[in-house]
GROMACS .gro file of N, CA and C in nm:
model
  489
    1UNK      N    1   0.084  -0.118   0.003
    1UNK     CA    2  -0.006  -0.002   0.001
    1UNK      C    3   0.091   0.126   0.001
    2UNK      N    4   0.051   0.225  -0.074
    2UNK     CA    5   0.128   0.343  -0.082
    2UNK      C    6   0.038   0.465  -0.048
    3UNK      N    7   0.108   0.568   0.011
    3UNK     CA    8   0.040   0.692   0.048
    3UNK      C    9   0.139   0.807   0.021
    4UNK      N   10   0.087   0.903  -0.051
    4UNK     CA   11   0.156   1.033  -0.063
    4UNK      C   12   0.088   1.128   0.033
    5UNK      N   13   0.167   1.172   0.135
    5UNK     CA   14   0.117   1.252   0.242
    5UNK      C   15   0.159   1.399   0.213
    6UNK      N   16   0.073   1.486   0.211
    6UNK     CA   17   0.105   1.628   0.191
    6UNK      C   18   0.048   1.710   0.307
    7UNK      N   19   0.136   1.784   0.371
    7UNK     CA   20   0.089   1.875   0.478
    7UNK      C   21   0.032   1.996   0.406
    8UNK      N   22  -0.097   2.034   0.436
    8UNK     CA   23  -0.165   2.135   0.366
    8UNK      C   24  -0.224   2.244   0.453
    9UNK      N   25  -0.240   2.360   0.399
    9UNK     CA   26  -0.314   2.464   0.466
    9UNK      C   27  -0.464   2.450   0.439
   10UNK      N   28  -0.493   2.405   0.312
   10UNK     CA   29  -0.629   2.370   0.272
   10UNK      C   30  -0.622   2.271   0.167
   11UNK      N   31  -0.729   2.188   0.147
   11UNK     CA   32  -0.738   2.092   0.041
   11UNK      C   33  -0.885   2.067   0.010
   12UNK      N   34  -0.915   2.036  -0.117
   12UNK     CA   35  -1.057   2.004  -0.149
   12UNK      C   36  -1.050   1.910  -0.271
   13UNK      N   37  -1.164   1.839  -0.288
   13UNK     CA   38  -1.189   1.751  -0.399
   13UNK      C   39  -1.314   1.789  -0.464
   14UNK      N   40  -1.312   1.805  -0.599
   14UNK     CA   41  -1.435   1.832  -0.676
   14UNK      C   42  -1.452   1.721  -0.776
   15UNK      N   43  -1.580   1.694  -0.805
   15UNK     CA   44  -1.622   1.605  -0.910
   15UNK      C   45  -1.727   1.671  -0.987
   16UNK      N   46  -1.705   1.676  -1.121
   16UNK     CA   47  -1.790   1.748  -1.213
   16UNK      C   48  -1.819   1.895  -1.174
   17UNK      N   49  -1.709   1.956  -1.119
   17UNK     CA   50  -1.717   2.096  -1.085
   17UNK      C   51  -1.778   2.125  -0.953
   18UNK      N   52  -1.825   2.020  -0.880
   18UNK     CA   53  -1.880   2.042  -0.743
   18UNK      C   54  -1.783   1.991  -0.638
   19UNK      N   55  -1.764   2.074  -0.536
   19UNK     CA   56  -1.677   2.035  -0.424
   19UNK      C   57  -1.749   1.933  -0.346
   20UNK      N   58  -1.686   1.811  -0.328
   20UNK     CA   59  -1.753   1.701  -0.258
   20UNK      C   60  -1.692   1.682  -0.121
   21UNK      N   61  -1.571   1.745  -0.099
   21UNK     CA   62  -1.507   1.735   0.035
   21UNK      C   63  -1.402   1.834   0.044
   22UNK      N   64  -1.376   1.887   0.164
   22UNK     CA   65  -1.270   1.986   0.185
   22UNK      C   66  -1.229   1.988   0.329
   23UNK      N   67  -1.103   2.032   0.354
   23UNK     CA   68  -1.044   2.041   0.489
   23UNK      C   69  -0.973   2.180   0.497
   24UNK      N   70  -0.952   2.220   0.615
   24UNK     CA   71  -0.855   2.329   0.640
   24UNK      C   72  -0.719   2.269   0.662
   25UNK      N   73  -0.646   2.322   0.761
   25UNK     CA   74  -0.514   2.269   0.785
   25UNK      C   75  -0.515   2.120   0.821
   26UNK      N   76  -0.411   2.049   0.771
   26UNK     CA   77  -0.402   1.905   0.802
   26UNK      C   78  -0.324   1.831   0.696
   27UNK      N   79  -0.375   1.710   0.660
   27UNK     CA   80  -0.303   1.632   0.556
   27UNK      C   81  -0.394   1.595   0.442
   28UNK      N   82  -0.345   1.605   0.325
   28UNK     CA   83  -0.413   1.551   0.208
   28UNK      C   84  -0.327   1.423   0.170
   29UNK      N   85  -0.397   1.314   0.162
   29UNK     CA   86  -0.332   1.186   0.144
   29UNK      C   87  -0.386   1.112   0.019
   30UNK      N   88  -0.295   1.095  -0.080
   30UNK     CA   89  -0.332   1.011  -0.196
   30UNK      C   90  -0.294   0.870  -0.155
   31UNK      N   91  -0.396   0.777  -0.180
   31UNK     CA   92  -0.384   0.640  -0.128
   31UNK      C   93  -0.391   0.544  -0.248
   32UNK      N   94  -0.281   0.466  -0.260
   32UNK     CA   95  -0.281   0.360  -0.364
   32UNK      C   96  -0.279   0.218  -0.306
   33UNK      N   97  -0.354   0.126  -0.364
   33UNK     CA   98  -0.367  -0.006  -0.311
   33UNK      C   99  -0.309  -0.105  -0.413
   34UNK      N  100  -0.214  -0.184  -0.373
   34UNK     CA  101  -0.154  -0.280  -0.463
   34UNK      C  102  -0.218  -0.417  -0.460
   35UNK      N  103  -0.193  -0.494  -0.565
   35UNK     CA  104  -0.257  -0.627  -0.570
   35UNK      C  105  -0.228  -0.717  -0.453
   36UNK      N  106  -0.115  -0.709  -0.387
   36UNK     CA  107  -0.085  -0.796  -0.279
   36UNK      C  108  -0.103  -0.738  -0.140
   37UNK      N  109  -0.167  -0.626  -0.134
   37UNK     CA  110  -0.182  -0.553  -0.001
   37UNK      C  111  -0.272  -0.635   0.093
   38UNK      N  112  -0.236  -0.628   0.220
   38UNK     CA  113  -0.305  -0.703   0.325
   38UNK      C  114  -0.353  -0.612   0.436
   39UNK      N  115  -0.434  -0.659   0.527
   39UNK     CA  116  -0.470  -0.580   0.643
   39UNK      C  117  -0.345  -0.526   0.721
   40UNK      N  118  -0.240  -0.603   0.722
   40UNK     CA  119  -0.118  -0.556   0.794
   40UNK      C  120  -0.059  -0.430   0.720
   41UNK      N  121  -0.062  -0.428   0.588
   41UNK     CA  122  -0.014  -0.310   0.513
   41UNK      C  123  -0.106  -0.188   0.548
   42UNK      N  124  -0.235  -0.218   0.549
   42UNK     CA  125  -0.330  -0.114   0.583
   42UNK      C  126  -0.308  -0.056   0.722
   43UNK      N  127  -0.283  -0.139   0.814
   43UNK     CA  128  -0.260  -0.097   0.957
   43UNK      C  129  -0.139  -0.012   0.964
   44UNK      N  130  -0.032  -0.048   0.896
   44UNK     CA  131   0.090   0.029   0.888
   44UNK      C  132   0.065   0.166   0.832
   45UNK      N  133   0.001   0.177   0.723
   45UNK     CA  134  -0.025   0.306   0.652
   45UNK      C  135  -0.118   0.398   0.742
   46UNK      N  136  -0.225   0.341   0.797
   46UNK     CA  137  -0.309   0.417   0.891
   46UNK      C  138  -0.227   0.476   1.007
   47UNK      N  139  -0.145   0.388   1.064
   47UNK     CA  140  -0.069   0.433   1.181
   47UNK      C  141   0.027   0.538   1.148
   48UNK      N  142   0.094   0.526   1.032
   48UNK     CA  143   0.193   0.624   0.993
   48UNK      C  144   0.127   0.762   0.954
   49UNK      N  145   0.019   0.756   0.883
   49UNK     CA  146  -0.050   0.878   0.847
   49UNK      C  147  -0.093   0.957   0.971
   50UNK      N  148  -0.150   0.889   1.067
   50UNK     CA  149  -0.205   0.954   1.188
   50UNK      C  150  -0.099   0.997   1.283
   51UNK      N  151   0.017   0.928   1.284
   51UNK     CA  152   0.118   0.957   1.387
   51UNK      C  153   0.247   1.020   1.334
   52UNK      N  154   0.262   1.034   1.207
   52UNK     CA  155   0.390   1.098   1.160
   52UNK      C  156   0.394   1.245   1.201
   53UNK      N  157   0.510   1.284   1.256
   53UNK     CA  158   0.523   1.421   1.315
   53UNK      C  159   0.563   1.516   1.207
   54UNK      N  160   0.465   1.582   1.144
   54UNK     CA  161   0.496   1.673   1.037
   54UNK      C  162   0.457   1.818   1.076
   55UNK      N  163   0.419   1.836   1.203
   55UNK     CA  164   0.373   1.972   1.245
   55UNK      C  165   0.454   2.018   1.365
   56UNK      N  166   0.452   2.150   1.386
   56UNK     CA  167   0.517   2.202   1.504
   56UNK      C  168   0.433   2.172   1.629
   57UNK      N  169   0.495   2.182   1.744
   57UNK     CA  170   0.421   2.163   1.867
   57UNK      C  171   0.380   2.301   1.921
   58UNK      N  172   0.318   2.301   2.038
   58UNK     CA  173   0.273   2.428   2.098
   58UNK      C  174   0.390   2.528   2.129
   59UNK      N  175   0.510   2.481   2.135
   59UNK     CA  176   0.623   2.567   2.166
   59UNK      C  177   0.695   2.605   2.041
   60UNK      N  178   0.638   2.560   1.924
   60UNK     CA  179   0.700   2.603   1.793
   60UNK      C  180   0.809   2.512   1.748
   61UNK      N  181   0.833   2.397   1.810
   61UNK     CA  182   0.936   2.303   1.768
   61UNK      C  183   0.884   2.230   1.647
   62UNK      N  184   0.965   2.234   1.542
   62UNK     CA  185   0.925   2.171   1.416
   62UNK      C  186   0.941   2.019   1.420
   63UNK      N  187   0.856   1.944   1.342
   63UNK     CA  188   0.857   1.804   1.328
   63UNK      C  189   0.834   1.738   1.464
   64UNK      N  190   0.739   1.796   1.547
   64UNK     CA  191   0.718   1.746   1.677
   64UNK      C  192   0.581   1.694   1.706
   65UNK      N  193   0.484   1.721   1.622
   65UNK     CA  194   0.343   1.685   1.646
   65UNK      C  195   0.282   1.616   1.525
   66UNK      N  196   0.182   1.529   1.554
   66UNK     CA  197   0.110   1.461   1.448
   66UNK      C  198  -0.017   1.533   1.421
   67UNK      N  199  -0.088   1.491   1.316
   67UNK     CA  200  -0.221   1.550   1.287
   67UNK      C  201  -0.314   1.529   1.396
   68UNK      N  202  -0.310   1.415   1.469
   68UNK     CA  203  -0.394   1.388   1.587
   68UNK      C  204  -0.361   1.482   1.701
   69UNK      N  205  -0.240   1.498   1.728
   69UNK     CA  206  -0.188   1.585   1.837
   69UNK      C  207  -0.232   1.729   1.813
   70UNK      N  208  -0.236   1.770   1.687
   70UNK     CA  209  -0.273   1.912   1.658
   70UNK      C  210  -0.423   1.925   1.632
   71UNK      N  211  -0.501   1.812   1.639
   71UNK     CA  212  -0.643   1.813   1.616
   71UNK      C  213  -0.682   1.866   1.484
   72UNK      N  214  -0.610   1.816   1.377
   72UNK     CA  215  -0.637   1.858   1.243
   72UNK      C  216  -0.711   1.761   1.162
   73UNK      N  217  -0.737   1.791   1.040
   73UNK     CA  218  -0.815   1.701   0.952
   73UNK      C  219  -0.727   1.626   0.848
   74UNK      N  220  -0.789   1.523   0.789
   74UNK     CA  221  -0.719   1.444   0.686
   74UNK      C  222  -0.822   1.422   0.571
   75UNK      N  223  -0.769   1.457   0.456
   75UNK     CA  224  -0.850   1.440   0.331
   75UNK      C  225  -0.784   1.321   0.257
   76UNK      N  226  -0.853   1.208   0.240
   76UNK     CA  227  -0.802   1.090   0.170
   76UNK      C  228  -0.858   1.081   0.029
   77UNK      N  229  -0.769   1.056  -0.067
   77UNK     CA  230  -0.809   1.046  -0.206
   77UNK      C  231  -0.752   0.915  -0.266
   78UNK      N  232  -0.842   0.833  -0.316
   78UNK     CA  233  -0.801   0.707  -0.380
   78UNK      C  234  -0.720   0.738  -0.504
   79UNK      N  235  -0.610   0.665  -0.526
   79UNK     CA  236  -0.519   0.703  -0.636
   79UNK      C  237  -0.449   0.579  -0.687
   80UNK      N  238  -0.517   0.498  -0.773
   80UNK     CA  239  -0.459   0.371  -0.819
   80UNK      C  240  -0.333   0.404  -0.903
   81UNK      N  241  -0.317   0.520  -0.959
   81UNK     CA  242  -0.204   0.554  -1.045
   81UNK      C  243  -0.072   0.547  -0.963
   82UNK      N  244  -0.078   0.543  -0.837
   82UNK     CA  245   0.046   0.532  -0.755
   82UNK      C  246   0.118   0.397  -0.783
   83UNK      N  247   0.043   0.303  -0.841
   83UNK     CA  248   0.108   0.173  -0.874
   83UNK      C  249   0.134   0.161  -1.027
   84UNK      N  250   0.147   0.273  -1.095
   84UNK     CA  251   0.181   0.265  -1.236
   84UNK      C  252   0.325   0.209  -1.257
   85UNK      N  253   0.338   0.137  -1.357
   85UNK     CA  254   0.475   0.095  -1.403
   85UNK      C  255   0.481   0.127  -1.551
   86UNK      N  256   0.585   0.201  -1.586
   86UNK     CA  257   0.600   0.246  -1.726
   86UNK      C  258   0.640   0.130  -1.815
   87UNK      N  259   0.563   0.115  -1.926
   87UNK     CA  260   0.603   0.019  -2.032
   87UNK      C  261   0.623   0.105  -2.154
   88UNK      N  262   0.753   0.136  -2.178
   88UNK     CA  263   0.780   0.240  -2.273
   88UNK      C  264   0.734   0.375  -2.229
   89UNK      N  265   0.643   0.435  -2.298
   89UNK     CA  266   0.594   0.569  -2.263
   89UNK      C  267   0.446   0.556  -2.204
   90UNK      N  268   0.397   0.436  -2.193
   90UNK     CA  269   0.260   0.414  -2.146
   90UNK      C  270   0.260   0.358  -2.010
   91UNK      N  271   0.178   0.416  -1.918
   91UNK     CA  272   0.167   0.355  -1.786
   91UNK      C  273   0.082   0.228  -1.786
   92UNK      N  274   0.128   0.135  -1.706
   92UNK     CA  275   0.060   0.006  -1.686
   92UNK      C  276   0.015  -0.003  -1.542
   93UNK      N  277  -0.109  -0.033  -1.518
   93UNK     CA  278  -0.164  -0.033  -1.380
   93UNK      C  279  -0.195  -0.166  -1.327
   94UNK      N  280  -0.132  -0.277  -1.383
   94UNK     CA  281  -0.157  -0.409  -1.335
   94UNK      C  282  -0.112  -0.437  -1.190
   95UNK      N  283  -0.029  -0.353  -1.137
   95UNK     CA  284   0.014  -0.372  -0.996
   95UNK      C  285  -0.087  -0.311  -0.900
   96UNK      N  286  -0.174  -0.234  -0.946
   96UNK     CA  287  -0.283  -0.182  -0.859
   96UNK      C  288  -0.396  -0.284  -0.843
   97UNK      N  289  -0.450  -0.293  -0.722
   97UNK     CA  290  -0.561  -0.381  -0.694
   97UNK      C  291  -0.683  -0.334  -0.781
   98UNK      N  292  -0.761  -0.433  -0.827
   98UNK     CA  293  -0.862  -0.404  -0.921
   98UNK      C  294  -0.995  -0.369  -0.856
   99UNK      N  295  -1.075  -0.300  -0.930
   99UNK     CA  296  -1.212  -0.254  -0.908
   99UNK      C  297  -1.280  -0.274  -0.776
  100UNK      N  298  -1.374  -0.370  -0.767
  100UNK     CA  299  -1.454  -0.394  -0.646
  100UNK      C  300  -1.368  -0.435  -0.526
  101UNK      N  301  -1.265  -0.508  -0.552
  101UNK     CA  302  -1.177  -0.551  -0.438
  101UNK      C  303  -1.110  -0.428  -0.379
  102UNK      N  304  -1.059  -0.343  -0.465
  102UNK     CA  305  -0.988  -0.222  -0.412
  102UNK      C  306  -1.094  -0.127  -0.342
  103UNK      N  307  -1.216  -0.120  -0.397
  103UNK     CA  308  -1.312  -0.033  -0.335
  103UNK      C  309  -1.342  -0.077  -0.191
  104UNK      N  310  -1.357  -0.210  -0.171
  104UNK     CA  311  -1.382  -0.266  -0.043
  104UNK      C  312  -1.260  -0.244   0.052
  105UNK      N  313  -1.139  -0.259  -0.002
  105UNK     CA  314  -1.018  -0.240   0.078
  105UNK      C  315  -1.009  -0.093   0.120
  106UNK      N  316  -1.037  -0.005   0.027
  106UNK     CA  317  -1.030   0.144   0.050
  106UNK      C  318  -1.136   0.184   0.157
  107UNK      N  319  -1.252   0.130   0.145
  107UNK     CA  320  -1.355   0.161   0.239
  107UNK      C  321  -1.320   0.111   0.381
  108UNK      N  322  -1.253  -0.003   0.389
  108UNK     CA  323  -1.206  -0.055   0.516
  108UNK      C  324  -1.096   0.037   0.570
  109UNK      N  325  -1.008   0.083   0.484
  109UNK     CA  326  -0.902   0.180   0.516
  109UNK      C  327  -0.967   0.299   0.585
  110UNK      N  328  -1.072   0.361   0.519
  110UNK     CA  329  -1.134   0.478   0.574
  110UNK      C  330  -1.199   0.452   0.709
  111UNK      N  331  -1.258   0.334   0.718
  111UNK     CA  332  -1.322   0.292   0.851
  111UNK      C  333  -1.216   0.284   0.954
  112UNK      N  334  -1.098   0.230   0.925
  112UNK     CA  335  -0.990   0.217   1.019
  112UNK      C  336  -0.934   0.355   1.056
  113UNK      N  337  -0.922   0.442   0.960
  113UNK     CA  338  -0.873   0.582   0.985
  113UNK      C  339  -0.975   0.647   1.085
  114UNK      N  340  -1.101   0.634   1.059
  114UNK     CA  341  -1.203   0.692   1.147
  114UNK      C  342  -1.205   0.636   1.289
  115UNK      N  343  -1.186   0.506   1.298
  115UNK     CA  344  -1.183   0.435   1.423
  115UNK      C  345  -1.057   0.472   1.503
  116UNK      N  346  -0.947   0.504   1.441
  116UNK     CA  347  -0.822   0.542   1.508
  116UNK      C  348  -0.812   0.684   1.546
  117UNK      N  349  -0.900   0.771   1.490
  117UNK     CA  350  -0.897   0.914   1.516
  117UNK      C  351  -1.039   0.957   1.540
  118UNK      N  352  -1.073   1.074   1.501
  118UNK     CA  353  -1.211   1.127   1.502
  118UNK      C  354  -1.274   1.111   1.375
  119UNK      N  355  -1.391   1.037   1.372
  119UNK     CA  356  -1.452   1.014   1.240
  119UNK      C  357  -1.482   1.139   1.158
  120UNK      N  358  -1.518   1.251   1.228
  120UNK     CA  359  -1.555   1.367   1.156
  120UNK      C  360  -1.434   1.440   1.099
  121UNK      N  361  -1.309   1.398   1.137
  121UNK     CA  362  -1.187   1.466   1.092
  121UNK      C  363  -1.130   1.394   0.964
  122UNK      N  364  -1.187   1.281   0.930
  122UNK     CA  365  -1.142   1.205   0.807
  122UNK      C  366  -1.237   1.226   0.697
  123UNK      N  367  -1.191   1.301   0.593
  123UNK     CA  368  -1.272   1.329   0.479
  123UNK      C  369  -1.226   1.244   0.359
  124UNK      N  370  -1.303   1.240   0.257
  124UNK     CA  371  -1.265   1.155   0.140
  124UNK      C  372  -1.320   1.209   0.008
  125UNK      N  373  -1.248   1.173  -0.096
  125UNK     CA  374  -1.296   1.200  -0.234
  125UNK      C  375  -1.402   1.097  -0.275
  126UNK      N  376  -1.419   1.075  -0.397
  126UNK     CA  377  -1.515   0.985  -0.450
  126UNK      C  378  -1.440   0.869  -0.527
  127UNK      N  379  -1.448   0.755  -0.464
  127UNK     CA  380  -1.371   0.639  -0.519
  127UNK      C  381  -1.406   0.614  -0.668
  128UNK      N  382  -1.307   0.606  -0.753
  128UNK     CA  383  -1.327   0.578  -0.895
  128UNK      C  384  -1.367   0.690  -0.978
  129UNK      N  385  -1.396   0.803  -0.920
  129UNK     CA  386  -1.438   0.919  -1.001
  129UNK      C  387  -1.320   0.994  -1.059
  130UNK      N  388  -1.342   1.073  -1.163
  130UNK     CA  389  -1.240   1.164  -1.209
  130UNK      C  390  -1.254   1.285  -1.129
  131UNK      N  391  -1.149   1.313  -1.045
  131UNK     CA  392  -1.156   1.417  -0.941
  131UNK      C  393  -1.053   1.527  -0.973
  132UNK      N  394  -1.092   1.648  -0.931
  132UNK     CA  395  -0.994   1.762  -0.922
  132UNK      C  396  -0.957   1.771  -0.780
  133UNK      N  397  -0.825   1.759  -0.748
  133UNK     CA  398  -0.776   1.774  -0.615
  133UNK      C  399  -0.701   1.908  -0.604
  134UNK      N  400  -0.749   1.994  -0.522
  134UNK     CA  401  -0.686   2.127  -0.505
  134UNK      C  402  -0.621   2.130  -0.365
  135UNK      N  403  -0.495   2.169  -0.363
  135UNK     CA  404  -0.426   2.177  -0.229
  135UNK      C  405  -0.344   2.311  -0.226
  136UNK      N  406  -0.331   2.352  -0.104
  136UNK     CA  407  -0.230   2.455  -0.071
  136UNK      C  408  -0.130   2.384   0.017
  137UNK      N  409  -0.021   2.335  -0.041
  137UNK     CA  410   0.079   2.260   0.029
  137UNK      C  411   0.154   2.353   0.122
  138UNK      N  412   0.166   2.314   0.248
  138UNK     CA  413   0.230   2.388   0.357
  138UNK      C  414   0.372   2.344   0.374
  139UNK      N  415   0.464   2.426   0.328
  139UNK     CA  416   0.609   2.399   0.339
  139UNK      C  417   0.691   2.426   0.218
  140UNK      N  418   0.680   2.345   0.113
  140UNK     CA  419   0.594   2.226   0.095
  140UNK      C  420   0.655   2.106   0.175
  141UNK      N  421   0.561   2.024   0.225
  141UNK     CA  422   0.598   1.905   0.293
  141UNK      C  423   0.519   1.785   0.222
  142UNK      N  424   0.591   1.694   0.161
  142UNK     CA  425   0.532   1.579   0.090
  142UNK      C  426   0.615   1.463   0.115
  143UNK      N  427   0.552   1.355   0.165
  143UNK     CA  428   0.622   1.226   0.194
  143UNK      C  429   0.557   1.109   0.117
  144UNK      N  430   0.637   1.013   0.089
  144UNK     CA  431   0.583   0.893   0.023
  144UNK      C  432   0.603   0.778   0.122
  145UNK      N  433   0.495   0.714   0.153
  145UNK     CA  434   0.502   0.585   0.233
  145UNK      C  435   0.466   0.466   0.138
  146UNK      N  436   0.540   0.360   0.165
  146UNK     CA  437   0.514   0.233   0.095
  146UNK      C  438   0.525   0.116   0.194
  147UNK      N  439   0.419   0.048   0.212
  147UNK     CA  440   0.412  -0.056   0.314
  147UNK      C  441   0.503  -0.170   0.285
  148UNK      N  442   0.549  -0.183   0.160
  148UNK     CA  443   0.649  -0.284   0.119
  148UNK      C  444   0.794  -0.235   0.133
  149UNK      N  445   0.815  -0.113   0.177
  149UNK     CA  446   0.945  -0.055   0.189
  149UNK      C  447   0.946   0.017   0.324
  150UNK      N  448   0.921  -0.041   0.430
  150UNK     CA  449   0.904   0.018   0.562
  150UNK      C  450   1.029   0.071   0.621
  151UNK      N  451   1.146   0.021   0.585
  151UNK     CA  452   1.265   0.067   0.645
  151UNK      C  453   1.317   0.201   0.579
  152UNK      N  454   1.251   0.245   0.479
  152UNK     CA  455   1.291   0.368   0.411
  152UNK      C  456   1.416   0.351   0.325
  153UNK      N  457   1.457   0.230   0.302
  153UNK     CA  458   1.570   0.202   0.211
  153UNK      C  459   1.530   0.230   0.070
  154UNK      N  460   1.624   0.219  -0.022
  154UNK     CA  461   1.600   0.256  -0.157
  154UNK      C  462   1.501   0.143  -0.221
  155UNK      N  463   1.424   0.192  -0.314
  155UNK     CA  464   1.333   0.101  -0.382
  155UNK      C  465   1.416   0.040  -0.497
  156UNK      N  466   1.354  -0.057  -0.562
  156UNK     CA  467   1.433  -0.127  -0.669
  156UNK      C  468   1.471  -0.025  -0.775
  157UNK      N  469   1.384   0.071  -0.808
  157UNK     CA  470   1.424   0.170  -0.912
  157UNK      C  471   1.534   0.263  -0.868
  158UNK      N  472   1.540   0.299  -0.746
  158UNK     CA  473   1.649   0.374  -0.691
  158UNK      C  474   1.780   0.298  -0.692
  159UNK      N  475   1.773   0.165  -0.657
  159UNK     CA  476   1.887   0.079  -0.653
  159UNK      C  477   1.946   0.061  -0.793
  160UNK      N  478   1.853   0.047  -0.893
  160UNK     CA  479   1.900   0.031  -1.030
  160UNK      C  480   1.957   0.155  -1.084
  161UNK      N  481   1.908   0.270  -1.045
  161UNK     CA  482   1.963   0.401  -1.088
  161UNK      C  483   2.100   0.425  -1.030
  162UNK      N  484   2.121   0.372  -0.906
  162UNK     CA  485   2.254   0.389  -0.845
  162UNK      C  486   2.362   0.305  -0.901
  163UNK      N  487   2.325   0.194  -0.971
  163UNK     CA  488   2.424   0.107  -1.027
  163UNK      C  489   2.494   0.159  -1.151
   0.00000   0.00000   0.00000
């Protein structure tokens, strides 16, 4: 499972020109689900999103507080393209979990996010829709999480590029 976490001042999702969800300060998270993802991958991503220290604390110390500690919101957006693999110049999405299975997995992810934090603080886009995601990135701060690369070491692409 992959997540692109962005610290934002504001974020919103629109479908067909209508805003369907929005947040103030907090995190906008693009969420990708891979074919082999398990509940353990989901638990890891949920825990990291809610506990990563991307905010200052009450004393102004940077990288000291999580979204939960600051009582902020999270906007989650399903993003199967995080599992794209390039075949020539064309993206291939076979590594992304398919249709109904990924919808169920994503809905469980949202349920777990809401159970681990405040349900009203977890917002979402529209699964499978063509969405416009608008953010005001704060910093900018953008992180990539990958449940298959938990130690933060290089991915296979980075290792190949280094050779």
